Amino acid sequence: MPYTDLPVGHPAGLARLPEEPGDFDAFWAGTLRRSRDVGGEPVLTPVTDTELVTVDVYDVRFPGWEGQPVAGWLVVPSEAEGPSPTVITYIGYGGGRGLPTDHLLYASAGYAHLVVDSRGQGHDTPDAHAGTGTQWVNGFMTRGIEDPHEHYYRRLITDCVRAVDAARLLPHVDAARIAVQGASQGGGLALAVAGLAGRTVAAALPDVPFLCHMRRGAETATEGPYTELVHHLRHDPRRDPARVFATLGYFDGVHFAARATAPALFSAGLMDPVCPPSTVHAAFDRYAGEKYLREWPFADHGGGRGATAAEHLRWLRGRGLAPAARRT
């Protein structure tokens, strides 16, 4: 596979960034208010059949879009004393929260770790509102594509912001030290939350983020969810691409990045056919806070793979999010 669209260290250099909707801020203020006004608090239930001895696991249910329950796992070090710095993880496209044993890294390093299920993608958080659009088997990109108020990502991003609201109420969580993290779709969601949740987020870790400069992604990606947009527009050439991308403008990471101020560590694979590096650079260049970009020159959509974990932990500690104290 050749390099995609950026050499090592080259700025995105895109002359045409996605157009920001004029009512972007009002749209999201109203969206979040609509769900927060419903109220509700998270519910924790201990999970005792994991066979794990160094971490404690809780099933979490918290109110998301319009108060609908969203599932999650909370994994915490068994020996932690008091509230801990916390990582909230959002999941990649087509996946859900999985099993607690899938998520041991951050708790093993001393952090409380909240893993958020993706509505309609995981098994534990349904999305009854499928919306309209050309549907691929498990595709979500065109659900509600004719109207941003009906689009799937309005609901999912709201869930992800409400996960921060819920985490701040948990006794295990240091509310002043919450980082948001994810890869691919999860990275795009972390970026959206960093832009919408403001100072309640202390750090962001968007790896190979999806949902950034989505028109560019549709024009250049050769694999993955951006190709759903190509299929949608190709299926009926009478559809107006401008209308499609006007809807997606409300969910584009480039616009969230311009509103995010928490320190952020991005990553990009420079041979990524799913989220081409220019789309990541477009969001990185607009990011308003302290920012760093780790480029992996020969990486595909896997980015730095296992090497990413150690970089995350070192970087978080350098931002003042040290692990929780241990009992002696």
PDB file of N, CA and C in Angstrom, residues 21 45 48 71 147 179 198 211 283 292 314:
ATOM      1  N   PRO A  21     -21.549  25.044  10.148  1.00  0.00           N
ATOM      2  CA  PRO A  21     -22.929  25.559  10.176  1.00  0.00           C
ATOM      3  C   PRO A  21     -23.023  26.815  11.031  1.00  0.00           C
ATOM      4  N   THR A  45     -23.643  -1.287  39.526  1.00  0.00           N
ATOM      5  CA  THR A  45     -23.910  -2.624  40.036  1.00  0.00           C
ATOM      6  C   THR A  45     -22.606  -3.419  40.011  1.00  0.00           C
ATOM      7  N   THR A  48     -19.315  -9.508  39.904  1.00  0.00           N
ATOM      8  CA  THR A  48     -18.510 -10.355  40.795  1.00  0.00           C
ATOM      9  C   THR A  48     -18.013 -11.636  40.149  1.00  0.00           C
ATOM     10  N   ALA A  71     -25.238   1.897  28.538  1.00  0.00           N
ATOM     11  CA  ALA A  71     -24.457   0.955  29.326  1.00  0.00           C
ATOM     12  C   ALA A  71     -22.976   1.318  29.318  1.00  0.00           C
ATOM     13  N   ASP A 147     -31.356  15.409   7.734  1.00  0.00           N
ATOM     14  CA  ASP A 147     -31.647  16.424   8.749  1.00  0.00           C
ATOM     15  C   ASP A 147     -30.727  16.210   9.952  1.00  0.00           C
ATOM     16  N   ALA A 179      -9.964  12.311  31.651  1.00  0.00           N
ATOM     17  CA  ALA A 179      -9.466  12.310  30.275  1.00  0.00           C
ATOM     18  C   ALA A 179     -10.426  11.505  29.410  1.00  0.00           C
ATOM     19  N   GLY A 198     -16.060  21.220  27.542  1.00  0.00           N
ATOM     20  CA  GLY A 198     -15.292  22.329  28.095  1.00  0.00           C
ATOM     21  C   GLY A 198     -14.324  21.909  29.180  1.00  0.00           C
ATOM     22  N   LEU A 211     -14.499  10.784  11.746  1.00  0.00           N
ATOM     23  CA  LEU A 211     -15.452  11.891  11.836  1.00  0.00           C
ATOM     24  C   LEU A 211     -14.760  13.250  11.766  1.00  0.00           C
ATOM     25  N   ALA A 283      -8.290  18.352  11.732  1.00  0.00           N
ATOM     26  CA  ALA A 283      -8.785  18.585  13.094  1.00  0.00           C
ATOM     27  C   ALA A 283      -7.660  19.051  14.007  1.00  0.00           C
ATOM     28  N   TYR A 292      -0.496  17.878  20.660  1.00  0.00           N
ATOM     29  CA  TYR A 292       0.640  17.121  20.165  1.00  0.00           C
ATOM     30  C   TYR A 292       0.107  16.084  19.192  1.00  0.00           C
ATOM     31  N   ARG A 314       2.480   7.700  29.738  1.00  0.00           N
ATOM     32  CA  ARG A 314       3.522   8.705  29.997  1.00  0.00           C
ATOM     33  C   ARG A 314       2.973  10.106  29.814  1.00  0.00           C
TER      34      ARG A 314
END
